[in-house]
Short mmCIF file of C-alpha atoms in Angstrom, two decimals:
data_model
loop_
_atom_site.label_atom_id
_atom_site.label_comp_id
_atom_site.label_asym_id
_atom_site.label_seq_id
_atom_site.Cartn_x
_atom_site.Cartn_y
_atom_site.Cartn_z
CA MET J 1 10.99 10.46 18.74
CA LYS J 2 9.60 12.76 21.42
CA LEU J 3 8.54 16.22 20.26
CA ILE J 4 7.28 19.22 22.16
CA ILE J 5 4.29 20.72 20.35
CA SER J 6 2.77 24.08 21.20
CA LYS J 7 -0.85 24.49 22.28
CA THR J 8 -1.72 25.57 18.73
CA GLY J 9 0.05 22.52 17.39
CA ILE J 10 -1.87 20.23 19.75
CA ILE J 11 -5.20 21.72 18.63
CA THR J 12 -4.24 21.34 14.98
CA LEU J 13 -3.01 17.79 15.55
CA SER J 14 -6.29 16.87 17.27
CA LEU J 15 -8.31 18.23 14.35
CA LEU J 16 -6.13 16.39 11.87
CA PHE J 17 -6.62 13.17 13.81
CA LEU J 18 -10.40 13.43 13.69
CA VAL J 19 -10.38 14.12 9.98
CA SER J 20 -7.84 11.40 9.27
CA LEU J 21 -10.22 8.77 10.62
CA LEU J 22 -12.27 9.33 7.46
CA PHE J 23 -9.19 8.45 5.46
CA VAL J 24 -8.24 5.40 7.51
CA THR J 25 -11.65 3.83 7.48
CA THR J 26 -12.56 4.63 4.09
CA ALA J 27 12.05 -2.88 -5.66
CA SER J 28 14.87 -1.16 -4.63
CA ALA J 29 15.93 2.12 -6.18
CA THR J 30 18.83 4.48 -5.64
CA GLY J 31 17.57 7.69 -7.24
CA PRO J 32 14.52 9.93 -7.10
CA ARG J 33 11.44 8.90 -9.02
CA VAL J 34 10.68 10.93 -12.13
CA SER J 35 8.40 13.84 -11.33
CA LYS J 36 7.74 17.36 -12.53
CA ALA J 37 9.53 18.63 -9.45
CA LEU J 38 12.85 17.47 -10.83
CA PHE J 39 12.63 20.12 -13.53
CA ALA J 40 11.52 22.95 -11.23
CA ILE J 41 15.06 24.13 -10.55
CA ASP J 42 13.93 27.67 -9.76
CA LYS J 43 11.67 26.56 -6.89
CA ASP J 44 12.33 25.50 -3.31
CA GLN J 45 12.04 21.78 -2.68
CA VAL J 46 10.05 19.74 -0.18
CA HIS J 47 11.67 16.31 -0.32
CA ALA J 48 9.25 13.52 0.61
CA LEU J 49 9.56 9.85 1.50
CA ASP J 50 7.43 7.63 -0.75
CA PHE J 51 4.43 6.27 1.17
CA PRO J 52 1.81 4.88 -1.25
CA PRO J 53 -0.98 5.58 -1.82
CA CYS J 54 -0.98 8.51 0.64
CA LEU J 55 2.16 10.11 -0.76
CA SER J 56 3.41 8.70 -4.05
CA THR J 57 4.10 9.59 -7.66
CA GLU J 58 1.80 6.68 -8.51
CA GLY J 59 -1.24 8.37 -6.98
CA ALA J 60 -3.49 11.10 -8.37
CA ASP J 61 -2.01 14.50 -7.47
CA GLY J 62 0.80 12.63 -5.71
CA GLY J 63 -1.63 11.16 -3.18
CA PRO J 64 -3.87 12.96 -0.64
CA PHE J 65 -1.03 14.03 1.65
CA SER J 66 0.82 15.57 -1.27
CA ALA J 67 -2.38 17.31 -2.40
CA ILE J 68 -2.88 18.75 1.09
CA VAL J 69 0.68 20.02 1.37
CA ASN J 70 0.64 21.50 -2.15
CA SER J 71 -2.62 23.29 -1.39
CA ALA J 72 -1.23 24.68 1.88
CA LEU J 73 1.98 25.80 0.16
CA GLU J 74 -0.04 27.61 -2.52
CA GLN J 75 -2.28 29.32 0.05
CA ALA J 76 0.75 30.35 2.06
CA GLY J 77 2.40 31.85 -1.02
CA ILE J 78 5.36 29.49 -0.80
CA ASP J 79 6.90 28.74 -4.21
CA ALA J 80 7.94 25.14 -3.62
CA VAL J 81 7.34 21.71 -5.13
CA ILE J 82 7.36 18.21 -3.69
CA THR J 83 9.97 15.71 -4.88
CA THR J 84 9.32 12.12 -3.82
CA HIS J 85 12.16 9.69 -3.05
CA PRO J 86 12.07 5.93 -2.44
CA VAL J 87 14.44 5.77 0.54
CA GLN J 88 14.74 7.73 3.77
CA ARG J 89 18.46 8.49 3.58
CA MET J 90 17.93 10.55 0.42
CA VAL J 91 15.28 12.69 2.10
CA LYS J 92 17.46 13.31 5.14
CA TYR J 93 20.50 14.06 2.94
CA TYR J 94 18.74 16.90 1.11
CA LEU J 95 17.54 18.38 4.41
CA LEU J 96 20.70 18.07 6.49
CA GLN J 97 23.41 18.36 3.82
CA GLU J 98 21.82 20.48 1.11
CA ASN J 99 19.72 22.68 3.43
CA ALA J 100 16.47 22.09 1.56
CA LEU J 101 13.43 24.10 2.66
CA ALA J 102 11.62 21.11 4.11
CA VAL J 103 11.04 17.37 4.03
CA MET J 104 7.91 15.29 4.48
CA GLY J 105 7.48 11.81 5.88
CA ARG J 106 7.01 9.49 8.83
CA HIS J 107 9.55 7.67 10.99
CA LEU J 108 12.10 10.37 10.15
CA HIS J 109 14.48 9.83 13.04
CA PHE J 110 16.76 12.80 13.70
CA SER J 111 19.44 13.21 16.35
CA SER J 112 18.76 15.59 19.22
CA GLU J 113 21.32 17.97 17.73
CA ALA J 114 19.67 17.94 14.30
CA ARG J 115 16.22 18.57 15.81
CA LYS J 116 17.40 21.92 17.14
CA SER J 117 17.34 23.30 13.59
CA LEU J 118 14.04 21.69 12.56
CA ILE J 119 10.37 22.68 12.84
CA PHE J 120 7.89 19.79 12.90
CA ILE J 121 4.36 20.43 11.60
CA PRO J 122 1.87 17.52 11.67
CA VAL J 123 -0.03 16.98 8.43
CA ALA J 124 -2.03 13.83 9.24
CA VAL J 125 -2.40 11.14 11.88
CA MET J 126 -2.81 7.56 10.69
CA VAL J 127 -4.24 4.66 12.64
CA GLU J 128 -2.05 1.57 12.26
CA ARG J 129 -2.90 -2.11 12.71
CA PHE J 130 -0.62 -5.05 13.36
CA TYR J 131 -0.68 -7.31 10.28
CA TYR J 132 0.29 -10.98 10.36
CA TYR J 133 0.24 -14.02 8.06
CA LYS J 134 -2.80 -16.26 8.58
CA PRO J 135 -1.16 -19.51 7.35
CA ALA J 136 1.47 -19.05 10.06
CA TYR J 137 -1.23 -18.42 12.68
CA PRO J 138 -4.36 -20.34 11.60
CA ASN J 139 -5.97 -19.68 14.99
CA GLY J 140 -5.22 -15.96 14.73
CA LEU J 141 -2.71 -13.69 16.41
CA GLU J 142 -3.78 -10.98 18.83
CA TRP J 143 -2.24 -8.78 21.46
CA SER J 144 -3.63 -7.66 24.82
CA GLY J 145 -2.64 -4.03 24.50
CA LYS J 146 0.68 -4.76 26.15
CA LEU J 147 3.60 -5.71 23.92
CA ALA J 148 4.66 -8.32 26.50
CA SER J 149 1.88 -10.52 25.07
CA LEU J 150 3.94 -10.78 21.86
CA LYS J 151 7.16 -11.72 23.63
CA GLY J 152 9.40 -13.93 21.54
CA LYS J 153 7.89 -12.80 18.24
CA THR J 154 9.70 -10.86 15.49
CA TYR J 155 8.48 -7.38 14.63
CA GLY J 156 8.94 -5.84 11.19
CA ALA J 157 9.84 -2.18 11.74
CA HIS J 158 10.19 0.71 9.32
CA LYS J 159 13.60 2.31 9.24
CA GLY J 160 13.67 5.20 11.68
CA GLU J 161 10.80 3.79 13.71
CA ASP J 162 11.13 3.95 17.50
CA VAL J 163 11.40 0.28 18.51
CA ALA J 164 12.60 0.68 22.10
CA ALA J 165 9.29 -0.59 23.54
CA PHE J 166 9.42 -3.73 21.34
CA LYS J 167 12.97 -4.56 22.39
CA ALA J 168 12.07 -3.97 26.04
CA ALA J 169 9.29 -6.54 25.63
CA ALA J 170 11.78 -9.14 24.34
CA ILE J 171 10.53 -8.86 20.77
CA THR J 172 13.10 -9.25 17.99
CA VAL J 173 13.17 -6.37 15.49
CA LYS J 174 13.95 -6.48 11.78
CA GLU J 175 13.83 -3.36 9.59
CA GLY J 176 12.75 -2.70 6.03
CA ARG J 177 10.49 -0.69 3.72
CA THR J 178 6.77 -1.41 3.95
CA ILE J 179 6.52 -3.79 0.99
CA ALA J 180 9.66 -5.59 2.20
CA LEU J 181 8.06 -6.03 5.63
CA LEU J 182 4.96 -7.61 4.08
CA LYS J 183 7.16 -10.01 2.11
CA MET J 184 9.13 -10.84 5.27
CA ILE J 185 5.88 -11.71 7.05
CA ALA J 186 4.81 -13.98 4.18
CA LYS J 187 8.19 -15.74 4.28
CA GLY J 188 8.08 -16.22 8.04
CA GLU J 189 11.02 -13.88 8.61
CA ALA J 190 8.82 -11.57 10.71
CA ASP J 191 5.60 -12.23 12.61
CA PHE J 192 3.89 -8.87 12.42
CA ALA J 193 4.26 -5.21 11.42
CA ALA J 194 2.34 -1.98 12.11
CA ILE J 195 0.96 -0.46 8.90
CA PRO J 196 -2.05 1.76 8.03
CA ALA J 197 -4.90 -0.28 6.52
CA LEU J 198 -5.06 1.66 3.25
CA THR J 199 -1.34 1.30 2.61
CA THR J 200 -1.45 -2.43 3.33
CA SER J 201 -4.35 -2.97 0.96
CA TRP J 202 -2.75 -0.89 -1.81
CA LEU J 203 0.63 -2.65 -1.62
CA LEU J 204 -0.87 -6.13 -1.47
CA ASP J 205 -3.10 -5.39 -4.49
CA LYS J 206 -0.13 -4.11 -6.48
CA TYR J 207 2.68 -6.45 -5.50
CA MET J 208 1.22 -9.48 -3.69
CA ALA J 209 -2.32 -9.91 -5.01
CA ALA J 210 -2.18 -13.70 -4.81
CA GLU J 211 -1.27 -13.45 -1.11
CA LYS J 212 -3.68 -10.72 -0.06
CA ASP J 213 -6.24 -13.03 1.55
CA ASN J 214 -3.48 -14.60 3.64
CA PHE J 215 -2.91 -11.37 5.58
CA ALA J 216 -5.00 -10.34 8.57
CA ALA J 217 -4.99 -7.45 11.02
CA MET J 218 -5.12 -7.84 14.78
CA GLN J 219 -8.37 -6.47 16.16
CA ARG J 220 -6.81 -4.04 18.59
CA PRO J 221 -5.17 -1.04 16.81
CA ALA J 222 -1.39 -0.92 17.02
CA GLY J 223 -1.46 2.82 17.62
CA THR J 224 -1.10 5.98 15.56
CA ASP J 225 1.65 7.45 13.45
CA VAL J 226 2.13 11.05 12.35
CA MET J 227 3.03 12.36 8.90
CA TYR J 228 5.08 15.54 9.31
CA VAL J 229 6.34 18.35 7.17
CA VAL J 230 9.69 19.28 8.70
CA PHE J 231 10.94 22.79 7.94
CA ASN J 232 14.61 23.71 8.05
CA ARG J 233 15.61 26.65 10.25
CA LYS J 234 18.91 26.89 8.36
CA HIS J 235 17.11 27.67 5.11
CA PRO J 236 16.83 31.47 4.57
CA GLN J 237 13.01 31.24 4.45
CA GLY J 238 12.64 28.21 6.72
CA VAL J 239 11.20 29.84 9.82
CA ASP J 240 8.94 32.31 8.00
CA ASP J 241 7.63 29.68 5.59
CA ALA J 242 6.94 27.28 8.46
CA THR J 243 4.81 29.93 10.15
CA LYS J 244 2.91 30.66 6.93
CA PHE J 245 2.45 26.96 6.16
CA ARG J 246 1.11 26.17 9.64
CA LYS J 247 -1.40 29.01 9.34
CA ALA J 248 -2.53 27.86 5.87
CA LEU J 249 -2.91 24.26 7.04
CA THR J 250 -5.00 25.33 10.03
CA THR J 251 -7.22 27.37 7.72
CA MET J 252 -7.73 24.30 5.52
CA VAL J 253 -8.80 22.24 8.51
CA ASN J 254 -11.22 24.94 9.67
CA ASP J 255 -12.81 25.65 6.27
CA GLY J 256 -13.30 21.99 5.36
CA SER J 257 -10.92 21.84 2.41
CA TYR J 258 -8.60 19.48 4.31
CA ALA J 259 -11.47 17.05 4.93
CA ALA J 260 -12.60 17.31 1.31
CA ILE J 261 -9.19 16.17 0.06
CA MET J 262 -9.00 13.29 2.55
CA LYS J 263 -12.53 12.17 1.78
#
């Protein structure tokens, strides 16, 4: 997804990237997970895609990204709560069909027509690594910085992820949620996937502890991925709240409170 970000947005995104380095280095379901937000019927909703431990009902305060967004919403005077969902289609449904105030997530692919009514505000930038299964590659698996060096391999992609470059490099693509991708790699159904280090470690500890030592990351980073809050222009307060939220988030970066939460 290509987005045009204003000069202010670029400055904010750069600051978020620097702070996020501190953070990086440091079951199928069909309904929303139980959270307090489900009972806040008098409040606007920010529907979020589950991304443990950064954004999850299983983390303290919903995870650091949730804590940051909640703090910014409070400072901006926006009376809204975050509701976390396990699958992307639910998040997009509430935004595009129910005209929710905003959604939050990564790899949220929207059509060019849908993007006309959306306002993208970056919340954090995450460094990703390519993870692979050591038993399948006992001598290691690396890439040169050009995807062509992985030609013929199978890439595990998150739904909504831009995979055009992988396909152009003759790499087969299979999609799934993060934990499903890790299981696909262990089964030999995929060779590698791009995932933030903290998320990989958390999921392996929780769901695949016996296999954790069999996973390794390629030395060269896979790249970066952005977590966005996407405001809805069609919501009565969408444009005004987006402006207030962006200002509050920038203040948090400047006064150190953003870094304190991430740290």
